[in-house]
Coordinates of C-alpha atoms and ligand atoms in Angstrom, one line a residue:
X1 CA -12.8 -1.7 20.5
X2 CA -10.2 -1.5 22.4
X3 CA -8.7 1.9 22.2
X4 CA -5.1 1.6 24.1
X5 CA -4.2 -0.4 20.8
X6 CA -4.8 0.0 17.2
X7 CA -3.4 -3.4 15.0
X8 CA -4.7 -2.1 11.4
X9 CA -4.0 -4.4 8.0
X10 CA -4.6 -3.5 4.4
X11 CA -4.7 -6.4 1.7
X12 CA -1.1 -7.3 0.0
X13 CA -1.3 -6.4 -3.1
X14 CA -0.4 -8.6 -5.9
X15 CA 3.2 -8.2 -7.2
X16 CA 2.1 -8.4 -10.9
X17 CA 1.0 -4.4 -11.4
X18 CA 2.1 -1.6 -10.1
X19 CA 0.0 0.6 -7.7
X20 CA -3.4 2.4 -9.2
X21 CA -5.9 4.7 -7.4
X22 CA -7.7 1.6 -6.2
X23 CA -5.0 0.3 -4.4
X24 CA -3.9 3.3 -2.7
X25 CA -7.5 4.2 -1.5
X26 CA -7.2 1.1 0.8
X27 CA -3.6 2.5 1.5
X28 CA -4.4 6.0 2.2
X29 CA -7.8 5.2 4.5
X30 CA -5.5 2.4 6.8
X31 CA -3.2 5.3 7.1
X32 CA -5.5 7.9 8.1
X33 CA -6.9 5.6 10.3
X34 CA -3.7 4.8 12.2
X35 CA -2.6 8.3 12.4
X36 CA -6.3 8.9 13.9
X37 CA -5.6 6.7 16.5
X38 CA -1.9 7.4 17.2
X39 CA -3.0 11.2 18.0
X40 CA -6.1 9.8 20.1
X41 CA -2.6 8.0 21.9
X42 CA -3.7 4.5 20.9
X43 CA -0.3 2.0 20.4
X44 CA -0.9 1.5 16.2
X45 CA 0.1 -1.0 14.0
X46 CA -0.2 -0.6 10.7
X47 CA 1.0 -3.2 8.3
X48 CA 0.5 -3.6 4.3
X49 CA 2.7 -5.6 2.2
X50 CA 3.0 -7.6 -1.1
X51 CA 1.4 -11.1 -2.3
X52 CA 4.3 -11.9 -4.4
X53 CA 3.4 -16.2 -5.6
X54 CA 1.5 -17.8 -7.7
X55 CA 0.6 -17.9 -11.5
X56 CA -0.6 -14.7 -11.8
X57 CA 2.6 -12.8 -11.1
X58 CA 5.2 -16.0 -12.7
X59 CA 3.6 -15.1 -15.8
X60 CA 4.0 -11.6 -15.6
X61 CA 7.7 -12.1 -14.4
X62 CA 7.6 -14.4 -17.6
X63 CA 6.3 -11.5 -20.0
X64 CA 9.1 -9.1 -18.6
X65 CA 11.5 -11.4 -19.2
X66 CA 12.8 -11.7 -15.3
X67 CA 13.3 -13.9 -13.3
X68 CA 10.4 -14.3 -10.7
X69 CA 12.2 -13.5 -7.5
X70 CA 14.1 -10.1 -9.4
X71 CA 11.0 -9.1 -10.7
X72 CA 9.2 -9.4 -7.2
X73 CA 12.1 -7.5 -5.8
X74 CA 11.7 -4.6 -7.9
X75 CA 7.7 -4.7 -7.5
X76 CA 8.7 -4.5 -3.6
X77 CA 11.1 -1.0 -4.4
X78 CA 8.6 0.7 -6.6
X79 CA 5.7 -0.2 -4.1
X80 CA 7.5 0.9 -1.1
X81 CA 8.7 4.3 -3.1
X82 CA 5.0 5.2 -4.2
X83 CA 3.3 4.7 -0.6
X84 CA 6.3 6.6 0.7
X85 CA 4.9 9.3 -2.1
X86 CA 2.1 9.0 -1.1
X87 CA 2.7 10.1 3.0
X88 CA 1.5 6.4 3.8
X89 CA 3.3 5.9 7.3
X90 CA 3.1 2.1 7.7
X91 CA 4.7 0.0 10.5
X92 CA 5.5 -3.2 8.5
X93 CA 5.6 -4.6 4.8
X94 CA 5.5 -8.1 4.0
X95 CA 6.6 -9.7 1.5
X96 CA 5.1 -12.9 0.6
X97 CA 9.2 -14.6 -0.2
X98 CA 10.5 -13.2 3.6
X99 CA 11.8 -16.1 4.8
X100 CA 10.1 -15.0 8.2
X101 CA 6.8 -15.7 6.1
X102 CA 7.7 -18.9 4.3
X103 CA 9.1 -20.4 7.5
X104 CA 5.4 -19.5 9.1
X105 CA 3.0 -20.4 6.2
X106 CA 5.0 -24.0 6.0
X107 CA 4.5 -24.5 9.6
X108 CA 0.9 -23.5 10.0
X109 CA 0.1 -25.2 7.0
X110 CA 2.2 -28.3 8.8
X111 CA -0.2 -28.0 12.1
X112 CA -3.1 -28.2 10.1
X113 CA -1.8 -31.1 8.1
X114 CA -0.6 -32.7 11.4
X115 CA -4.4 -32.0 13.5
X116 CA -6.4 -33.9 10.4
X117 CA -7.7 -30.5 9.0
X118 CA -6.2 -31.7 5.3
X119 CA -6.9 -34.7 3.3
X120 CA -5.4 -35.4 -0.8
X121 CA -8.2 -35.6 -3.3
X122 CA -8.4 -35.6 -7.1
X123 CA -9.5 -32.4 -8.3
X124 CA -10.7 -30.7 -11.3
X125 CA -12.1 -27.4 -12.2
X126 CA -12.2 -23.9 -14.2
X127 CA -9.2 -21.9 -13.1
X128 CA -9.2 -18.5 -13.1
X129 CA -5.4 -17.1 -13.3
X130 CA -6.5 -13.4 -12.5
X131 CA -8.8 -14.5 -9.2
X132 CA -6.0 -17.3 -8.4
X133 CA -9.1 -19.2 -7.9
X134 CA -11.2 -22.2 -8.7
X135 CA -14.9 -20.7 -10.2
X136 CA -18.1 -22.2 -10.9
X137 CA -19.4 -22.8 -14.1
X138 CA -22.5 -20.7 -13.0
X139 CA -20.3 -18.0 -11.7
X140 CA -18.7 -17.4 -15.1
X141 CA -19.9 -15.7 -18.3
X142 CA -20.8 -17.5 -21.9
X143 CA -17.5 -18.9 -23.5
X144 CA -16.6 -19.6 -19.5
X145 CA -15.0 -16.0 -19.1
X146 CA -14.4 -14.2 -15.6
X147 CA -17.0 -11.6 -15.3
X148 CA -14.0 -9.8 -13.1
X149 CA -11.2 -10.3 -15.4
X150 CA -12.5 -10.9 -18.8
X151 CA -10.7 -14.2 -19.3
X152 CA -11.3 -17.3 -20.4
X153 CA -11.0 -19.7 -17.1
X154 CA -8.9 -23.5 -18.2
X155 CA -9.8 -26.8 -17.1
X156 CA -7.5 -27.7 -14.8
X157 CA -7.0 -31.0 -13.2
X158 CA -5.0 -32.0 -10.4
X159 CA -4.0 -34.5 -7.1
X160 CA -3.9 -32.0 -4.3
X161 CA -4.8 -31.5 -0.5
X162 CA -7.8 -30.1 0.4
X163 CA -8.7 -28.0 4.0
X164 CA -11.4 -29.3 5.9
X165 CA -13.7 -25.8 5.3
X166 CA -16.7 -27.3 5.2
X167 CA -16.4 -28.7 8.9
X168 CA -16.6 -24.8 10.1
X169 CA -19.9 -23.7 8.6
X170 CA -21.4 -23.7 11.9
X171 CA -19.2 -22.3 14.0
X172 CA -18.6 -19.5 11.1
X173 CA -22.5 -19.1 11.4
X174 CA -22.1 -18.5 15.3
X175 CA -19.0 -16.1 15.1
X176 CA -21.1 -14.0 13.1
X177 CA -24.2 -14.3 14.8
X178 CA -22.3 -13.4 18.3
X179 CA -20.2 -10.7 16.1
X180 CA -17.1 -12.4 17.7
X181 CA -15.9 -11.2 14.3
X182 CA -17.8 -7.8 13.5
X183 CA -18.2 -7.3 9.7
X184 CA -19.1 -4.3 8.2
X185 CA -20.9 -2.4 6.2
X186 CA -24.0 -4.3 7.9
X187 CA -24.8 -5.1 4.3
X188 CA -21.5 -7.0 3.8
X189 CA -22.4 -8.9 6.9
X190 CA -26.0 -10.3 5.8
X191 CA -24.3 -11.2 2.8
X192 CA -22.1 -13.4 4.1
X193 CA -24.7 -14.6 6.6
X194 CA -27.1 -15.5 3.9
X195 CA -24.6 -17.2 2.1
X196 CA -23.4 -19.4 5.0
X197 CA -27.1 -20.1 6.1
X198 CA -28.2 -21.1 2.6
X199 CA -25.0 -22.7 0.6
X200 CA -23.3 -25.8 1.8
X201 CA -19.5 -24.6 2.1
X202 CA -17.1 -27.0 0.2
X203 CA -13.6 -28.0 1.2
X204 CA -10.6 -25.8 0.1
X205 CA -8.4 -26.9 -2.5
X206 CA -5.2 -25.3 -0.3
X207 CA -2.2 -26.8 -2.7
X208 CA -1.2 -26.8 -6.4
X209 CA 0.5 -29.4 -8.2
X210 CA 1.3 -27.2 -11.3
X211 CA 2.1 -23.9 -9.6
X212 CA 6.4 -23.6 -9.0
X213 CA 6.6 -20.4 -8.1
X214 CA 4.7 -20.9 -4.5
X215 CA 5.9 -21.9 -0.9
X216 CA 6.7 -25.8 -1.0
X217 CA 4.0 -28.5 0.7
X218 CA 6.3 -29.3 3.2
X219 CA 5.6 -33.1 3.7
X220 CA 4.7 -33.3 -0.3
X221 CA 7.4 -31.1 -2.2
X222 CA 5.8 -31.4 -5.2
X223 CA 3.2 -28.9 -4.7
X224 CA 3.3 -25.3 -3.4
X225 CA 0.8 -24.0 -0.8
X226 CA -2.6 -22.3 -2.8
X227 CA -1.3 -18.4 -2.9
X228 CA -4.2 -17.1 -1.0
X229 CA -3.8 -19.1 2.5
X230 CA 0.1 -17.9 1.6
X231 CA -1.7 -14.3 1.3
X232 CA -3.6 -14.3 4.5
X233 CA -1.1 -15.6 6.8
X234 CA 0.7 -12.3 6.2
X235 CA -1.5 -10.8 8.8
X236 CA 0.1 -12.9 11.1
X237 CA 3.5 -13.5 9.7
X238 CA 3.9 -9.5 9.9
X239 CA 1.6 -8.5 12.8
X240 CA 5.1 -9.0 15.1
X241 CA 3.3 -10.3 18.2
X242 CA 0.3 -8.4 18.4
X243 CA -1.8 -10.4 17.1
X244 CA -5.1 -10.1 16.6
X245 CA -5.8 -6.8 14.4
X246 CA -8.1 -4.4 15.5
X247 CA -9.6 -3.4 12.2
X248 CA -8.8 -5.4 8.7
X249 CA -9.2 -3.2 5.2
X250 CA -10.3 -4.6 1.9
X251 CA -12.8 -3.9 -1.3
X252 CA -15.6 -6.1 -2.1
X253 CA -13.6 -8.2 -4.5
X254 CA -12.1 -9.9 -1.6
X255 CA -14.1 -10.3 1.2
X256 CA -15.2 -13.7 0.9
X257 CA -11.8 -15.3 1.1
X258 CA -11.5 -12.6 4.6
X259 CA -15.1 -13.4 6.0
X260 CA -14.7 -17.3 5.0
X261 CA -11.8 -18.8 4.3
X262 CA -9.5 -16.5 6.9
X263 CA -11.8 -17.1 10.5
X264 CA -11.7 -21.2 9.1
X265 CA -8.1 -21.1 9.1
X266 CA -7.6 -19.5 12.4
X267 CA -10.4 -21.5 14.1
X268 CA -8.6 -24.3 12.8
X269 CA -5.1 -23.8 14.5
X270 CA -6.4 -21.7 17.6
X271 CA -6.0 -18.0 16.9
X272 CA -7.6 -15.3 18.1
X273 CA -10.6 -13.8 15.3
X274 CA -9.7 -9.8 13.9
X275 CA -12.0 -7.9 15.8
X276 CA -13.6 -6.3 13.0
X277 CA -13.0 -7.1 8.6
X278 CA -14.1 -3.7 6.9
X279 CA -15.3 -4.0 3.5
X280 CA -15.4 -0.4 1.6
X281 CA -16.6 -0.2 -2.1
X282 CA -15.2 -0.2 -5.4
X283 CA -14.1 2.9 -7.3
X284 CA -14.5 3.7 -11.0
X285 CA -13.1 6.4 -13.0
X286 CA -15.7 8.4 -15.0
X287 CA -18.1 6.1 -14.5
X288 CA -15.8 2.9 -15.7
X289 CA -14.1 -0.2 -14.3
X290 CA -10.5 0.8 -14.4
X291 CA -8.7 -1.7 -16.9
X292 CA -5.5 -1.7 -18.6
X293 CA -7.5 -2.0 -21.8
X294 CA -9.6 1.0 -21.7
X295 CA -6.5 2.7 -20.5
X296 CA -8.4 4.7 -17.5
X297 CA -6.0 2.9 -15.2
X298 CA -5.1 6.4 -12.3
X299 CA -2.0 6.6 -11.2
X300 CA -2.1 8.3 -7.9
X301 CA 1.7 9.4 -8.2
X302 CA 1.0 11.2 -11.2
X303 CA -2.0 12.9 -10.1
X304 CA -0.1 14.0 -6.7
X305 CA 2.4 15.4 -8.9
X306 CA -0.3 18.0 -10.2
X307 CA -2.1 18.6 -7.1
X308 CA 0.0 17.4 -4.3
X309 CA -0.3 14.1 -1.7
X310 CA -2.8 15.9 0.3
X311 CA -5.6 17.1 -2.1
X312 CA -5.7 13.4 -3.5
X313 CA -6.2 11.8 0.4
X314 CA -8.2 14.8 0.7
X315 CA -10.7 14.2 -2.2
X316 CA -10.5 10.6 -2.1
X317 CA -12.3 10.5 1.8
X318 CA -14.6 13.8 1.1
X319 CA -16.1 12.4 -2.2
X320 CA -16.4 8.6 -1.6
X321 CA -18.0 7.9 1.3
X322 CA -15.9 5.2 3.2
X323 CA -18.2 1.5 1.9
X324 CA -20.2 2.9 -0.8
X325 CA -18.9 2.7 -4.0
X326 CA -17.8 5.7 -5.8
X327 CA -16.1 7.4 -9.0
X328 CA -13.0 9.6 -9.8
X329 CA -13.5 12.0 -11.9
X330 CA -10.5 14.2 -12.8
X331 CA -13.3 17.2 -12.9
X332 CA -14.9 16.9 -9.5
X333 CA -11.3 16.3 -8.4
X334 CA -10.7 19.8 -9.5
X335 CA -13.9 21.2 -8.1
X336 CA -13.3 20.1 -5.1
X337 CA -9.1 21.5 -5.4
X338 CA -10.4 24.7 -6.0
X339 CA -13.7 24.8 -3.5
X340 CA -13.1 23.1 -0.6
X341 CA -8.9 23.5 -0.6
X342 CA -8.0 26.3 -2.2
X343 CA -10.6 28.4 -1.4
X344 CA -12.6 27.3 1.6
X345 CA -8.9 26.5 3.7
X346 CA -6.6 28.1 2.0
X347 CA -7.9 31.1 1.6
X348 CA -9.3 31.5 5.1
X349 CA -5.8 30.7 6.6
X350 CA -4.3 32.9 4.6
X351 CA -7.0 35.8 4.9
X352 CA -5.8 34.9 8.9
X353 CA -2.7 34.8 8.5
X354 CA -2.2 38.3 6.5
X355 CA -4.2 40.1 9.6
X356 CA -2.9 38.8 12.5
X357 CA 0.2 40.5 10.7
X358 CA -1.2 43.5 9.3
X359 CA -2.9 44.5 13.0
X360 CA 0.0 42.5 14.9
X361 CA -1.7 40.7 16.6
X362 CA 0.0 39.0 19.9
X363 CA -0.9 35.6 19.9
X364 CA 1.2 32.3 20.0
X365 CA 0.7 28.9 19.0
X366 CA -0.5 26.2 21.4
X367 CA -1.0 22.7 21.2
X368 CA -4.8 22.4 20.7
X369 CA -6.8 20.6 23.1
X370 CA -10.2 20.5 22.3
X371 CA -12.3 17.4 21.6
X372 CA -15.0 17.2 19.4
X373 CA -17.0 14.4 19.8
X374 CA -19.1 14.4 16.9
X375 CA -15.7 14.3 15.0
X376 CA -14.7 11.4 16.8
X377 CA -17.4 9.8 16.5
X378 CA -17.6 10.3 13.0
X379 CA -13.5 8.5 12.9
X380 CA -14.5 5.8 14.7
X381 CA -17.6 4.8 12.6
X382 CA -15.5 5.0 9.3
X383 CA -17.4 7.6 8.1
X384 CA -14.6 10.2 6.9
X385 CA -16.5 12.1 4.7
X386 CA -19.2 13.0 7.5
X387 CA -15.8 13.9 9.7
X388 CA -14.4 15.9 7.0
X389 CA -17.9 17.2 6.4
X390 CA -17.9 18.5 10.2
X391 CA -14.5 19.9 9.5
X392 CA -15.3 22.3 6.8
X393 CA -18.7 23.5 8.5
X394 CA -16.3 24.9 11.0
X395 CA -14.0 26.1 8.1
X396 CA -16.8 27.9 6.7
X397 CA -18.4 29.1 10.0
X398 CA -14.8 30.9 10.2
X399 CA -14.9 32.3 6.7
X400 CA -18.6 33.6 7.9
X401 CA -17.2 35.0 11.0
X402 CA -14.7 36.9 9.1
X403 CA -16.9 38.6 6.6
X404 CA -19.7 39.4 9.5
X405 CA -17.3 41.3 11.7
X406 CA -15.5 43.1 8.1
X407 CA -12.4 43.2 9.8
X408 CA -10.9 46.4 8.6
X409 CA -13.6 48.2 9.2
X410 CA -13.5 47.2 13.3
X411 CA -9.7 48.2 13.3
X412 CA -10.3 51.8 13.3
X413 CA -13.9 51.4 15.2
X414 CA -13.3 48.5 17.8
X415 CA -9.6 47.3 17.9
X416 CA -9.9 45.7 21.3
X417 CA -12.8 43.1 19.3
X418 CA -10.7 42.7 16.2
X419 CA -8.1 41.6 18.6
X420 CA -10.0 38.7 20.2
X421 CA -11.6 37.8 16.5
X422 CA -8.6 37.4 15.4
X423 CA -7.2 35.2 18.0
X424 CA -10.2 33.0 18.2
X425 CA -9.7 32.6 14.1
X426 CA -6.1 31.7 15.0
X427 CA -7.3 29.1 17.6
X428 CA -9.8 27.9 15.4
X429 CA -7.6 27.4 12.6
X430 CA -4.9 25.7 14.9
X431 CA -7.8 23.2 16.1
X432 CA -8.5 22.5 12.3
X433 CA -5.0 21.8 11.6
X434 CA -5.0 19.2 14.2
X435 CA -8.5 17.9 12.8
X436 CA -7.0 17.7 9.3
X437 CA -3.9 16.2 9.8
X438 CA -4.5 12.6 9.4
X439 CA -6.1 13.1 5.9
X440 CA -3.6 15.8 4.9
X441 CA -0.3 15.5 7.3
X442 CA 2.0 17.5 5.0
X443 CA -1.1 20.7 4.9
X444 CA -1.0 20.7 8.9
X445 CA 2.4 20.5 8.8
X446 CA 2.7 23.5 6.6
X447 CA -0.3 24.8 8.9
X448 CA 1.4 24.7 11.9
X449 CA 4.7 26.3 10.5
X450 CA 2.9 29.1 9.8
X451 CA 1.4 29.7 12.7
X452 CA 4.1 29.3 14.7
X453 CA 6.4 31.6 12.4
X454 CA 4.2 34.1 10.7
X455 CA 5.9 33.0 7.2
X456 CA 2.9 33.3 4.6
X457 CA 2.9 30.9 2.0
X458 CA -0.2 29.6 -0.2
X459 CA -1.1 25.8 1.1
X460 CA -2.7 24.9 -2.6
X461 CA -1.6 27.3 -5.1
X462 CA -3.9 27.9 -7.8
X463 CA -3.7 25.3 -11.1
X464 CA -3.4 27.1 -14.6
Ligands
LIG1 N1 -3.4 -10.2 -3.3 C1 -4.7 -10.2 -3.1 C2 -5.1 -9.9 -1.6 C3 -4.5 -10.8 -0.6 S1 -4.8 -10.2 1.0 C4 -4.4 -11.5 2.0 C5 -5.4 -9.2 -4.0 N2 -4.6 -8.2 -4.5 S2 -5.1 -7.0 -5.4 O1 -3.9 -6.3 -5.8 O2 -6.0 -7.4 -6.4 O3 -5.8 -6.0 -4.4 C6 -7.2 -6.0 -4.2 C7 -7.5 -4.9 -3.2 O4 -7.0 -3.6 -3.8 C8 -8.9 -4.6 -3.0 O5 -9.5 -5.5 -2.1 C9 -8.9 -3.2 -2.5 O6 -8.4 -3.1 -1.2 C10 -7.9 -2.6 -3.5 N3 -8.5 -2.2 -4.8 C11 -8.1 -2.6 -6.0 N4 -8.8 -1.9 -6.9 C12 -9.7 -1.2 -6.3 C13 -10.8 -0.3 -6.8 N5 -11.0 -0.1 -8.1 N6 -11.5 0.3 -5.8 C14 -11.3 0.2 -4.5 N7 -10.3 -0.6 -4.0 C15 -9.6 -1.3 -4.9 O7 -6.6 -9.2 -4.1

């Protein structure tokens, strides 16, 4: 890895639904990430955006009663609004219908059109609407539903272009075998391998004849350009220069089309491979798929309300950890609020705070310095709930000190010790400010006020 720059992506969310929990977990870790890295001093990148074409969200532009382009433009507003919410710092948003974007898909899609990667073929298949994506009989359930979406897939046929794919099974075998392009979880990567090594990869069906709302073929202006090689040349389209990323984001659900169909496409037309694809789990709530129809869909925005920003990117990283799958549950979110961040912290930095006033302490605030490696280490792996894990055994080694040394006891006996207990505590808790502050900017923010002004305020007040 190459720490003097940090390029990370998330996946552009589909314009049809607003933002849930799932989607901001995605959100929230690339943004933790890239403030990580920007305080290790690391030039970051971080871009998200929208995947406004295709079926999928005409229809739902269709059921609102809007036109496609006004309904994607206020998708766009309340997206931008919630990950602002939500503390999500990014450096770009793309939006599938930027010119800037069109202009580029049309033109890549012209190179590879113009270097023999695409031939027209007849083609007919079991669409899926919610996958924007041709299935296999095998892969779908009795009456030819999508075991993802729960609906029935239509026999489509059509006269379309196709992308050479299956002309880059080998050399998508030998990326991965050199780790040119490092996939991880390891188990992500021997599932892809296995699949290359064993299944014969077919061409890509990369147009639509009976999609309008898409980015126009531009030597056959009947079709529109297949909304996922429209998707995944955001990465380029709004990586302003610097390309290749560092690190790429997704869930499970996706990862073929990024492990696949995304290194094809750029072996295809000379660009550089992402160093590394990421693919972390899927979440549930209580146990269950989160679906509009079992109405457990979690809004994160209403749940920040409540508890604020930071317990929810808090609780999100501690609980989950980053590639397994994992479940929200409203109960061990408030386990966790009152354990690990209103007592464990809050109370200790408070209990701090309230001395170093009480026995005026002399002490000022500095910018920490120390560097924990095992932390670091931790970041670097992915692994945020081992580094927040690290962070709280020094949170609680603090609350330990302070109930060893009983405090008020020393200030008649030993003042001179209270003094330098005291001050360590402050430096200790200035050091976990700086720790914390890419899960929970607004807390360190608050932290570091405090310290630097002696005003006392709770950082997660009690819930009734
Ligand atoms: N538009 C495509 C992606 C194109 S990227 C070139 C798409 N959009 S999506 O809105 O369905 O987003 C899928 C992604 O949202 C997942 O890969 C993951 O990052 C995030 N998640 C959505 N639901 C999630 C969970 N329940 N759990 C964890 N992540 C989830 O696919």
């Amino acid at each position: 890895m190459d720490y003097g720059r940090f390029f990370i992506t998330t996946p552009i969310y589909y314009a049809n639904e607003i933002p849930h929990i799932g989607h901001a977990y995605t959100t929230i870790a690339a943004d933790i990430i890239s403030r990580y890295w920007k305080k290790r001093g690391a030039e970051t990148f971080f871009l998200t955006g929208l995947d406004e074409h295709g079926l999928k969200i005409a229809q739902a532009a269709q059921k609102n009663k809007k036109d496609p382009q006004k309904f994607v433009d206020e998708m766009a507003i309340k997206y931008k609004a919630d990950w602002s919410f939500l503390n999500i710092d990014y450096d770009n948003f793309v939006r599938t219908t930027d010119k800037y974007h069109v202009d580029f898909v049309q033109k890549f899609i012209q190179k590879l059109y113009d270097n023999g990667e695409i031939y027209k073929d007849k083609y007919s298949g079991l669409y899926c609407i919610g996958c924007e994506e041709y299935k296999l009989p095998e892969e779908l359930g009795r009456g030819l539903i999508c075991p993802l979406h729960k609906t029935k897939c239509q026999m489509v046929e059509e006269d379309i272009y196709f992308f050479r794919l299956s002309k880059y099974q080998k050399q998508l075998i030998e990326i991965m075998q050199s780790k040119k392009m490092i996939i991880e979880p390891e188990s992500r990567w021997n599932e892809v391998f296995r699949f290359l090594s064993k299944e014969p990869l077919k061409d890509l069906a990369i147009t639509r004849s009976k999609v309008e709302w898409g980015i126009p073929v531009p030597w056959d202006k009947e079709q529109t350009i297949y909304v996922w090689v429209d998707a995944l040349l955001n990465y380029i389209t709004g990586s302003r220069g610097l390309w290749p990323p560092t690190l790429q984001l997704m869930a499970k659900d996706i990862f073929r089309f990024h492990a696949i169909i995304w290194p094809a496409l750029l072996l295809a037309t000379g660009y550089e491979l992402p160093e590394k694809i990421f693919i972390h789990g899927f979440m549930t709530v209580n146990g269950q798929k989160m679906s509009k129809s079992l109405g457990n869909v979690i809004d994160p925005i209403e749940i920040s309300k409540v508890y604020g920003v930071d317990a929810l990117r808090y609780f999100l990283f501690r609980e989950i950890p980053f590639g397994q799958d994992g479940d929200f549950s409203l109960d061990r979110f408030e386990k966790r609020y009152r354990a690990d961040l209103a007592n464990d912290l809050g109370n200790l930095f408070q209990r701090v705070l309230v001395m170093k006033d009480k026995f005026k302490i002399k002490w000022e605030y500095k910018i920490p310095q120390k560097i924990f490696h095992e932390i670091n280490q931790a970041m670097e792996d992915l692994r945020f709930s081992d580094g927040l894990n690290l962070i709280w055994a020094m949170i609680t080694e603090a609350n330990q000190q302070i109930e060893m040394a009983r405090p008020w006891e020393l200030a008649e006996s030993n003042p001179k010790k209270l003094q330098n207990l005291i001050t360590s505590l402050l430096d200790s808790l200035s050091e976990i400010s700086n720790l914390v502050a890419p899960f929970m900017p607004e807390t360190a923010r608050k932290m570091i006020n405090q310290l630097k002004t002696d005003k006392i305020e709770p950082l997660f007040p009690r819930k009734k």
